[in-house]
Amino acid sequence: MEMDTRVGGNYGLRDEIKAYWSTRAETFDLSPGHEIFSDDELAAWRSLIVKHLGKGEGRRALDLASGTGVISHVMDGLGFEVTGLDWAEPMLEKARLKAKARKRPIQFRMADVESTMEPDNHHDVIITRHLVWTLVDPAAAFSEWLRVLKPGGKILIVDGDFVNVGRTERMLKALAKGLERLGLLKSDPMHAPPGLAQTHTSIVSRVYFSGGARADLVADLLARSGFTNVTIDTNLREIHKAQSKHWNYLKALARGTQHRFAVSAVKPGG
Ligand SMILES: C[S@@+](CC[C@H](N)C(=O)[O-])C[C@H]1O[C@@H](n2cnc3c(N)ncnc32)[C@H](O)[C@@H]1O
């Protein structure tokens, strides 16, 4: 097991990740790309989900690493019976407050997604957005997810490679920063508090996908974990188009160059 000797023998990478996201909870929803800010974006998410997981119709859905509950609420709106799991209490608090404000019966529980404590063969579908890139042991997680899905149940992973930043993206971001400094370009909403950048880099260098979560690597690991019908979908254009209205044009262009994807798969049987 990995250890962090700075803090003492029992404090490991997983604790660092949990602490990082607990701190990030405060401003998480300010960011386009996290919270959904338009009907167009909501419609685009709904369409991606229905395409891969089908309609809700009261079927049981597990939102893994539900964060502030953004995707749980989309699933709820589609008619799924939703449970969201996350290990960061401040994220869960935000998610629960939203459910209360919207009077929606979504269950949010604290759990490690590598060991969910959910019953065997229980959920019709699993969805998880922006989690897999930060997993310590995705193979263990995928086996666990296979266990809790019903035979024939479907999974949808939405993620991206946030490690390999291409030349065009770097240039666009640098240009945006320069123009923002000169007051020639509107600053974007805060993504993460500046003090956390180093922690983020350090964590990313030690997770399983430290070289970047590429769609083919995720798909391959899903297949090796026992999933079938593994499908890569890189057509997230409608989602990105809707989100881009909330970034300045250079940042929007930069995001468009990133490797972002959805991977769906099925548990055999059913
Ligand atoms: C980038 S956020 C994504 C949140 C949400 N899925 C969304 O897309 O809005 C990553 C989330 O993963 C959670 N997380 C990371 N590893 C986890 C684990 N092993 N078990 C439970 N939650 C985890 C963090 O606490 C954080 O809320």
XYZ file of C-alpha atoms and ligand atoms in Angstrom:
297
model
C 0.000 0.000 0.000
C 1.265 3.497 -0.861
C 2.381 5.673 2.062
C 2.887 9.382 2.529
C 5.879 9.719 4.824
C 5.397 13.513 5.149
C 2.408 13.077 7.369
C 2.963 9.751 9.042
C 2.725 6.077 8.300
C -1.035 5.708 7.969
C -1.787 8.656 5.695
C -1.878 7.388 2.123
C -2.619 8.543 -1.391
C -6.340 7.806 -0.984
C -6.502 10.132 2.038
C -4.777 12.853 0.026
C -7.277 12.445 -2.819
C -10.208 12.556 -0.394
C -8.818 15.683 1.315
C -8.192 17.346 -2.054
C -11.799 16.862 -3.192
C -13.148 17.868 0.205
C -11.388 21.216 -0.234
C -12.503 21.506 -3.863
C -16.179 21.109 -2.920
C -16.566 24.763 -1.931
C -16.104 26.204 -5.452
C -16.726 23.073 -7.552
C -20.111 24.157 -8.898
C -18.838 27.562 -10.045
C -17.120 25.922 -12.963
C -18.787 25.350 -16.328
C -17.899 21.767 -17.068
C -19.004 20.808 -13.555
C -22.403 22.393 -12.847
C -24.815 22.599 -15.792
C -25.660 26.185 -16.658
C -28.034 25.935 -19.625
C -30.967 23.936 -20.947
C -28.901 23.163 -24.048
C -26.227 21.503 -21.946
C -28.799 19.588 -19.899
C -30.405 18.331 -23.121
C -26.982 17.236 -24.435
C -26.213 15.278 -21.246
C -29.648 13.662 -21.333
C -29.175 12.596 -24.895
C -25.728 11.048 -24.206
C -27.098 9.151 -21.207
C -30.208 7.845 -22.959
C -28.086 6.808 -25.952
C -25.916 4.553 -23.768
C -28.048 3.634 -20.748
C -31.602 3.901 -22.078
C -34.510 5.654 -20.385
C -34.978 5.868 -16.611
C -38.420 4.288 -16.142
C -37.770 3.787 -12.433
C -34.643 1.695 -13.034
C -31.993 1.767 -10.301
C -28.937 3.913 -11.048
C -25.703 4.318 -9.145
C -23.766 7.560 -9.654
C -20.216 6.796 -8.580
C -18.193 9.686 -7.149
C -21.300 11.801 -7.358
C -19.525 14.951 -6.119
C -22.034 17.786 -5.743
C -24.681 15.617 -7.416
C -24.780 17.223 -10.860
C -25.076 13.957 -12.794
C -27.292 12.360 -10.120
C -29.795 15.143 -10.735
C -29.672 14.635 -14.503
C -30.342 10.911 -13.943
C -33.178 11.714 -11.538
C -34.700 14.011 -14.155
C -34.581 11.113 -16.628
C -36.657 8.962 -14.282
C -33.962 6.770 -12.706
C -34.060 5.902 -9.004
C -30.678 7.332 -8.071
C -28.081 6.642 -5.404
C -24.944 8.768 -5.387
C -21.765 7.620 -3.641
C -18.772 9.786 -2.800
C -16.132 9.745 -0.083
C -15.829 13.509 0.402
C -18.338 14.692 3.011
C -18.328 18.359 1.831
C -19.279 17.158 -1.685
C -22.063 15.002 -0.240
C -23.373 17.922 1.820
C -23.731 20.065 -1.300
C -25.415 17.233 -3.186
C -27.888 16.625 -0.346
C -28.721 20.332 -0.059
C -29.549 20.460 -3.772
C -31.766 17.387 -3.493
C -33.553 18.958 -0.542
C -34.000 22.287 -2.341
C -35.376 20.489 -5.403
C -37.415 18.108 -3.238
C -35.924 15.079 -4.994
C -35.555 11.674 -3.276
C -31.939 11.028 -4.353
C -29.892 9.075 -1.802
C -26.337 10.350 -1.266
C -24.056 8.095 0.780
C -20.434 8.155 1.811
C -18.447 5.296 0.284
C -15.203 4.438 -1.442
C -16.123 3.504 -5.009
C -13.554 0.699 -4.900
C -15.618 -0.907 -2.153
C -19.186 0.371 -2.357
C -20.949 -1.848 0.228
C -23.857 -2.091 -2.268
C -25.596 -5.501 -2.646
C -24.660 -7.916 -5.460
C -26.572 -7.671 -8.780
C -28.530 -4.655 -7.541
C -28.271 -1.742 -9.977
C -29.631 -1.506 -13.517
C -27.098 1.110 -14.538
C -23.935 2.792 -13.300
C -22.749 6.218 -14.342
C -19.563 7.993 -13.378
C -18.191 11.303 -14.627
C -14.638 12.559 -14.104
C -13.663 9.861 -11.635
C -11.669 7.181 -13.415
C -8.656 9.438 -14.110
C -8.183 9.872 -10.335
C -8.624 6.227 -9.246
C -5.786 4.529 -7.384
C -6.833 1.016 -8.444
C -9.322 1.113 -11.353
C -9.136 -2.657 -11.905
C -10.397 -3.232 -8.340
C -13.067 -0.581 -8.876
C -14.273 -2.109 -12.163
C -14.589 -5.579 -10.564
C -16.598 -4.024 -7.751
C -18.870 -2.247 -10.235
C -19.400 -5.490 -12.137
C -20.462 -7.120 -8.866
C -23.134 -4.528 -7.997
C -24.621 -4.323 -11.509
C -27.457 -6.675 -12.457
C -26.623 -9.143 -15.252
C -27.265 -7.214 -18.464
C -26.800 -3.930 -16.554
C -25.002 -1.069 -18.281
C -22.226 1.294 -17.307
C -21.338 4.718 -18.701
C -17.987 6.330 -17.897
C -17.436 9.946 -18.924
C -13.863 11.072 -18.546
C -10.818 12.595 -20.180
C -7.059 12.714 -20.415
C -6.086 15.739 -18.347
C -2.386 14.832 -18.330
C -1.256 15.026 -21.950
C -1.711 18.673 -22.797
C -1.096 19.174 -26.522
C 0.859 22.051 -28.058
C -2.251 23.800 -29.374
C -3.966 23.631 -25.987
C -0.853 24.963 -24.241
C -0.548 27.837 -26.705
C -4.218 28.788 -26.474
C -4.115 28.732 -22.679
C -0.946 30.827 -22.552
C -2.449 33.347 -24.972
C -5.650 33.508 -22.919
C -3.658 34.096 -19.730
C -1.663 36.907 -21.374
C -4.761 38.633 -22.739
C -6.584 38.233 -19.415
C -3.654 39.897 -17.643
C -3.778 42.811 -20.093
C -7.523 43.108 -19.507
C -8.225 42.279 -23.160
C -10.072 39.065 -22.398
C -12.705 38.316 -19.779
C -11.366 36.096 -16.978
C -13.071 32.757 -16.685
C -14.943 31.622 -13.595
C -12.527 30.147 -11.067
C -11.734 26.501 -11.780
C -9.788 25.565 -8.639
C -8.297 27.660 -5.850
C -4.717 28.499 -7.005
C -3.056 26.987 -3.904
C -4.265 23.505 -4.867
C -2.461 23.205 -8.205
C 0.643 21.596 -6.695
C -1.402 19.087 -4.699
C -3.274 18.206 -7.872
C -0.050 17.650 -9.844
C 1.405 15.537 -7.067
C -1.714 13.361 -6.832
C -1.967 12.904 -10.613
C 1.654 11.725 -10.759
C 0.817 8.802 -8.440
C -2.594 7.533 -9.616
C -2.992 4.559 -11.966
C -3.613 6.743 -15.028
C -0.659 9.017 -14.273
C 0.136 8.931 -17.996
C -3.398 10.109 -18.832
C -6.749 8.314 -18.916
C -7.115 7.535 -22.626
C -10.391 6.030 -23.856
C -8.710 2.908 -25.252
C -6.931 2.202 -21.946
C -10.170 2.553 -19.982
C -12.031 0.380 -22.515
C -9.323 -2.273 -22.406
C -9.381 -2.412 -18.606
C -13.188 -2.685 -18.600
C -12.985 -5.646 -20.996
C -10.281 -7.300 -18.889
C -12.478 -6.793 -15.798
C -15.267 -8.844 -17.408
C -17.474 -6.240 -19.120
C -18.718 -6.880 -22.671
C -19.942 -4.650 -25.514
C -17.347 -2.041 -24.602
C -17.936 1.021 -26.787
C -15.956 4.240 -27.046
C -17.920 7.388 -27.885
C -15.919 10.561 -28.478
C -18.847 12.536 -29.826
C -19.424 14.887 -26.907
C -19.709 17.851 -29.285
C -23.151 19.043 -28.158
C -22.090 19.066 -24.500
C -18.899 20.976 -25.279
C -20.705 23.410 -27.564
C -23.162 24.284 -24.795
C -20.398 24.584 -22.179
C -18.186 26.713 -24.404
C -20.629 29.634 -24.174
C -19.526 30.004 -20.550
C -15.768 30.148 -21.259
C -13.916 32.892 -23.073
C -13.358 31.876 -26.696
C -9.687 30.913 -26.270
C -10.390 28.663 -23.286
C -13.323 27.163 -25.171
C -11.040 26.401 -28.124
C -8.423 24.926 -25.769
C -11.003 22.621 -24.174
C -12.135 21.501 -27.611
C -8.648 20.075 -28.265
C -8.726 17.835 -25.166
C -9.227 14.063 -25.310
C -12.629 13.726 -23.617
C -14.787 10.656 -24.085
C -17.558 8.365 -22.925
C -17.106 4.604 -22.647
C -20.076 2.319 -22.176
C -20.165 -1.408 -21.431
C -22.487 -4.192 -20.318
C -22.340 -6.806 -17.574
C -22.672 -10.239 -19.234
C -25.862 -12.247 -18.622
C -29.376 -10.999 -18.137
C -13.900 15.633 -10.513
S -14.973 15.223 -9.188
C -16.364 14.646 -10.124
C -17.666 14.760 -9.383
C -18.903 14.346 -10.187
N -18.794 12.997 -10.685
C -19.131 15.289 -11.339
O -18.818 14.924 -12.475
O -19.627 16.414 -11.107
C -14.277 13.732 -8.558
C -15.043 13.156 -7.378
O -14.566 11.839 -7.159
C -14.617 11.574 -5.779
N -13.762 10.397 -5.564
C -12.508 10.191 -6.029
N -12.091 8.959 -5.702
C -13.088 8.371 -4.995
C -13.252 7.105 -4.387
N -12.295 6.181 -4.429
N -14.420 6.842 -3.751
C -15.403 7.759 -3.700
N -15.309 8.994 -4.258
C -14.167 9.287 -4.912
C -14.154 12.867 -5.161
O -14.488 12.968 -3.807
C -14.876 13.881 -6.058
O -16.124 14.214 -5.528
